[in-house]
Amino acid sequence: MKRSKLEAYYVETFGAREAEGDDEPDHSASPRRRDVRPARRRRSGFGVLRLFKLALMLGPMSILLGATLLMDCQSVSRGSWVPEILRNTACARRDLAGRVLNLDGNLRTVVNSIR
């Protein structure tokens, strides 16, 4: 009887099975063992490509955060070396953060006035 593909693969990879109850192995098929290479291990941790992607993602955010912390939003400075869009974005971010931090107090005021 012809072997199935799965049986042929098994015999090719692991060798012939020994028949149960028989003490002699089955030599009817000459098994050819392939050199099975171990799978390449992936190194753990960050690779160069992942670090580059992370820097591309976090770089602009850190520049904007630094500009938010260092920017003087009270005075209008014309002719500054900082581009106007960066200055406006940093000031808007600072204003939004201030409003979020004061939200609890504002909501308490509203609730107290409703009572």
XYZ file of N, CA and C in Angstrom:
345
model
N 0.835 -1.166 0.000
C 0.000 0.000 0.000
C 0.887 1.239 0.000
N 0.474 2.229 -0.754
C 1.268 3.449 -0.891
C 1.163 4.290 0.382
N 2.297 4.885 0.782
C 2.318 5.725 1.972
C 1.667 7.069 1.705
N 1.102 7.630 2.746
C 0.558 8.979 2.612
C 1.711 9.984 2.666
N 1.416 11.195 2.296
C 2.452 12.234 2.313
C 2.950 12.479 3.731
N 2.059 12.388 4.685
C 2.436 12.610 6.072
C 3.387 11.516 6.559
N 3.070 10.267 6.200
C 3.957 9.168 6.573
C 5.313 9.293 5.906
N 5.319 9.685 4.643
C 6.584 9.853 3.932
C 7.413 10.962 4.564
N 6.778 12.043 4.967
C 7.490 13.134 5.622
C 8.056 12.676 6.962
N 7.261 11.905 7.711
C 7.716 11.417 9.005
C 8.934 10.523 8.838
N 8.870 9.607 7.900
C 9.981 8.681 7.678
C 11.204 9.451 7.199
N 10.997 10.443 6.356
C 12.107 11.242 5.828
C 12.769 12.061 6.934
N 11.978 12.553 7.847
C 12.505 13.432 8.882
C 13.021 12.669 10.096
N 12.243 11.707 10.604
C 12.586 11.056 11.865
C 13.065 9.624 11.714
N 12.935 9.066 10.554
C 13.324 7.670 10.371
C 12.109 6.771 10.440
N 12.325 5.509 10.115
C 11.208 4.559 10.072
C 10.745 4.230 11.480
N 9.450 3.980 11.589
C 8.884 3.582 12.869
C 9.142 2.105 13.074
N 9.295 1.765 14.333
C 9.416 0.348 14.627
C 8.013 -0.194 14.836
N 7.753 -1.351 14.255
C 6.418 -1.944 14.381
C 6.216 -2.427 15.810
N 5.041 -2.183 16.314
C 4.748 -2.595 17.678
C 4.672 -4.120 17.740
N 5.299 -4.665 18.729
C 5.275 -6.113 18.888
C 6.446 -6.781 18.179
N 7.034 -6.139 17.175
C 8.191 -6.702 16.491
C 9.456 -6.195 17.167
N 10.441 -7.081 17.244
C 11.716 -6.665 17.805
C 12.630 -6.097 16.735
N 12.344 -6.409 15.488
C 13.187 -5.925 14.401
C 12.564 -4.685 13.774
N 13.380 -3.709 13.477
C 12.842 -2.520 12.811
C 12.480 -2.826 11.365
N 11.594 -2.057 10.794
C 11.161 -2.221 9.414
C 12.214 -1.612 8.488
N 12.900 -2.468 7.714
C 13.928 -1.993 6.790
C 13.423 -1.941 5.361
N 12.132 -2.060 5.158
C 11.610 -2.085 3.792
C 11.803 -0.731 3.100
N 11.706 0.328 3.837
C 11.908 1.653 3.249
C 13.226 2.196 3.766
N 14.002 2.721 2.864
C 15.285 3.284 3.287
C 15.068 4.745 3.678
N 15.055 5.024 4.935
C 14.799 6.408 5.349
C 16.002 7.299 5.079
N 15.724 8.444 4.539
C 16.773 9.449 4.328
C 16.511 10.553 5.335
N 17.471 10.795 6.164
C 17.316 11.866 7.148
C 17.889 13.146 6.565
N 17.085 14.172 6.634
C 17.563 15.477 6.196
C 18.281 16.139 7.354
N 19.195 17.013 7.011
C 19.814 17.836 8.048
C 18.823 18.928 8.390
N 18.287 18.814 9.552
C 17.302 19.792 9.996
C 18.047 20.873 10.765
N 18.044 22.057 10.202
C 18.732 23.173 10.861
C 17.837 23.721 11.961
N 18.428 24.087 13.063
C 17.602 24.706 14.108
C 17.120 26.073 13.648
N 15.952 26.432 14.087
C 15.386 27.727 13.699
C 16.249 28.842 14.271
N 16.377 29.905 13.496
C 17.180 31.043 13.956
C 16.473 31.702 15.129
N 17.225 31.935 16.160
C 16.649 32.598 17.330
C 16.637 34.089 17.096
N 15.547 34.685 17.455
C 15.460 36.137 17.392
C 16.038 36.693 18.685
N 16.819 37.725 18.521
C 17.388 38.345 19.717
C 16.317 39.153 20.424
N 16.354 39.084 21.716
C 15.377 39.851 22.475
C 15.887 41.277 22.643
N 14.994 42.147 23.052
C 15.375 43.538 23.251
C 15.059 44.370 22.024
N 15.496 45.606 22.070
C 15.239 46.521 20.969
C 16.331 46.399 19.926
N 15.913 46.361 18.682
C 16.860 46.398 17.594
C 17.048 47.834 17.142
N 17.936 48.016 16.194
C 18.214 49.355 15.696
C 16.981 49.943 15.026
N 16.253 49.142 14.284
C 15.065 49.636 13.593
C 13.985 50.058 14.590
N 13.808 49.279 15.643
C 12.804 49.641 16.652
C 13.197 50.925 17.373
N 14.479 51.085 17.678
C 14.924 52.317 18.330
C 14.738 53.517 17.411
N 14.977 53.326 16.120
C 14.783 54.408 15.155
C 13.312 54.805 15.077
N 12.421 53.818 15.043
C 10.979 54.111 15.014
C 10.543 54.828 16.284
N 11.070 54.386 17.415
C 10.733 55.019 18.684
C 11.214 56.462 18.729
N 12.420 56.706 18.191
C 12.944 58.078 18.155
C 12.119 58.949 17.223
N 11.670 58.392 16.100
C 10.826 59.166 15.188
C 9.476 59.496 15.811
N 8.981 58.613 16.648
C 7.685 58.854 17.265
C 7.797 59.814 18.449
N 8.795 59.617 19.307
C 8.892 60.402 20.526
C 9.685 61.693 20.365
N 10.471 61.809 19.308
C 11.284 63.011 19.102
C 10.467 64.287 19.003
N 9.509 64.359 18.081
C 8.702 65.581 17.987
C 7.899 65.868 19.252
N 7.446 64.820 19.925
C 6.694 65.035 21.159
C 7.587 65.637 22.238
N 8.825 65.185 22.323
C 9.728 65.728 23.341
C 10.135 67.156 23.010
N 10.292 67.475 21.723
C 10.607 68.857 21.325
C 9.452 69.774 21.702
N 8.236 69.333 21.443
C 7.068 70.145 21.783
C 6.916 70.293 23.296
N 7.203 69.243 24.049
C 7.129 69.335 25.504
C 8.179 70.302 26.036
N 9.383 70.220 25.506
C 10.431 71.163 25.920
C 10.076 72.593 25.576
N 9.503 72.786 24.390
C 9.089 74.135 23.995
C 7.958 74.636 24.884
N 7.069 73.729 25.286
C 5.963 74.116 26.168
C 6.492 74.578 27.519
N 7.481 73.891 28.031
C 8.014 74.241 29.340
C 8.862 75.511 29.302
N 9.532 75.773 28.185
C 10.480 76.886 28.117
C 9.937 78.141 27.436
N 8.809 78.034 26.766
C 8.297 79.155 25.975
C 7.664 80.216 26.870
N 7.902 81.481 26.519
C 7.275 82.597 27.217
C 6.034 82.979 26.427
N 4.867 82.602 26.952
C 3.625 82.819 26.217
C 2.976 84.166 26.547
N 3.446 84.852 27.585
C 2.818 86.109 27.989
C 3.163 87.240 27.038
N 4.406 87.319 26.633
C 4.813 88.432 25.767
C 4.755 88.014 24.306
N 4.442 88.990 23.469
C 4.420 88.752 22.028
C 5.795 89.148 21.510
N 6.547 88.185 21.075
C 7.907 88.474 20.620
C 7.969 88.290 19.104
N 8.010 89.371 18.403
C 8.155 89.331 16.940
C 9.634 89.217 16.611
N 9.922 88.523 15.572
C 11.309 88.378 15.148
C 12.071 87.364 15.978
N 11.373 86.459 16.626
C 12.025 85.442 17.434
C 12.563 84.335 16.524
N 13.520 83.590 17.042
C 14.080 82.492 16.253
C 13.149 81.282 16.252
N 12.168 81.256 17.152
C 11.219 80.142 17.225
C 10.110 80.375 16.203
N 9.813 79.406 15.366
C 8.713 79.572 14.406
C 7.387 79.823 15.121
N 6.558 80.630 14.496
C 5.292 81.030 15.121
C 4.381 79.838 15.385
N 4.364 78.866 14.481
C 3.474 77.713 14.680
C 3.919 76.898 15.894
N 5.233 76.775 16.118
C 5.726 76.059 17.295
C 5.374 76.824 18.569
N 5.522 78.138 18.523
C 5.189 78.964 19.681
C 3.700 78.868 20.008
N 2.846 78.974 18.980
C 1.396 78.889 19.198
C 0.978 77.516 19.714
N 1.599 76.484 19.176
C 1.276 75.122 19.612
C 1.693 74.907 21.057
N 2.878 75.376 21.415
C 3.363 75.214 22.785
C 2.487 75.985 23.766
N 2.094 77.201 23.394
C 1.245 77.993 24.291
C -0.144 77.372 24.429
N -0.685 76.841 23.329
C -1.991 76.185 23.398
C -1.917 74.934 24.252
N -0.825 74.213 24.159
C -0.662 73.008 24.963
C -0.575 73.367 26.447
N 0.169 74.417 26.762
C 0.284 74.849 28.154
C -1.077 75.306 28.686
N -1.810 76.052 27.867
C -3.129 76.532 28.279
C -4.089 75.366 28.518
N -4.044 74.376 27.622
C -4.913 73.206 27.771
C -4.563 72.415 29.021
N -3.266 72.241 29.285
C -2.851 71.520 30.493
C -3.294 72.270 31.743
N -3.205 73.590 31.721
C -3.660 74.379 32.863
C -5.144 74.249 33.090
N -5.902 74.236 32.020
C -7.355 74.091 32.160
C -7.736 72.712 32.689
N -7.031 71.689 32.245
C -7.321 70.335 32.716
C -6.985 70.208 34.200
N -5.869 70.800 34.609
C -5.494 70.715 36.025
C -6.454 71.494 36.917
N -7.072 72.557 36.398
C -8.021 73.353 37.178
C -9.466 72.884 37.001
N -9.683 71.811 36.271
C -11.031 71.345 35.988
C -11.774 70.936 37.255
N -11.072 70.317 38.188
C -11.706 69.877 39.425
C -12.272 71.070 40.198
N -11.491 72.110 40.317
C -11.967 73.305 41.021
C -13.123 73.975 40.304
N -13.066 74.013 38.981
C -14.151 74.621 38.212
C -15.453 73.832 38.359
N -15.341 72.508 38.327
C -16.550 71.684 38.491
C -17.130 71.808 39.894
N -16.278 71.928 40.886
C -16.776 72.126 42.262
C -17.531 73.452 42.369
N -17.023 74.467 41.702
C -17.709 75.767 41.714
C -19.090 75.670 41.077
N -19.171 74.971 39.969
C -20.453 74.797 39.268
C -21.424 74.017 40.150
N -20.956 72.943 40.769
C -21.824 72.120 41.607
C -22.307 72.922 42.811
N -21.417 73.705 43.416
C -21.821 74.502 44.568
C -22.824 75.576 44.198
N -22.708 76.121 42.993
C -23.666 77.149 42.578
C -25.023 76.545 42.233
N -25.072 75.280 41.825
C -26.336 74.623 41.491
C -27.098 74.294 42.773
N -26.407 73.960 43.829
C -27.066 73.555 45.096
C -27.820 74.647 45.705
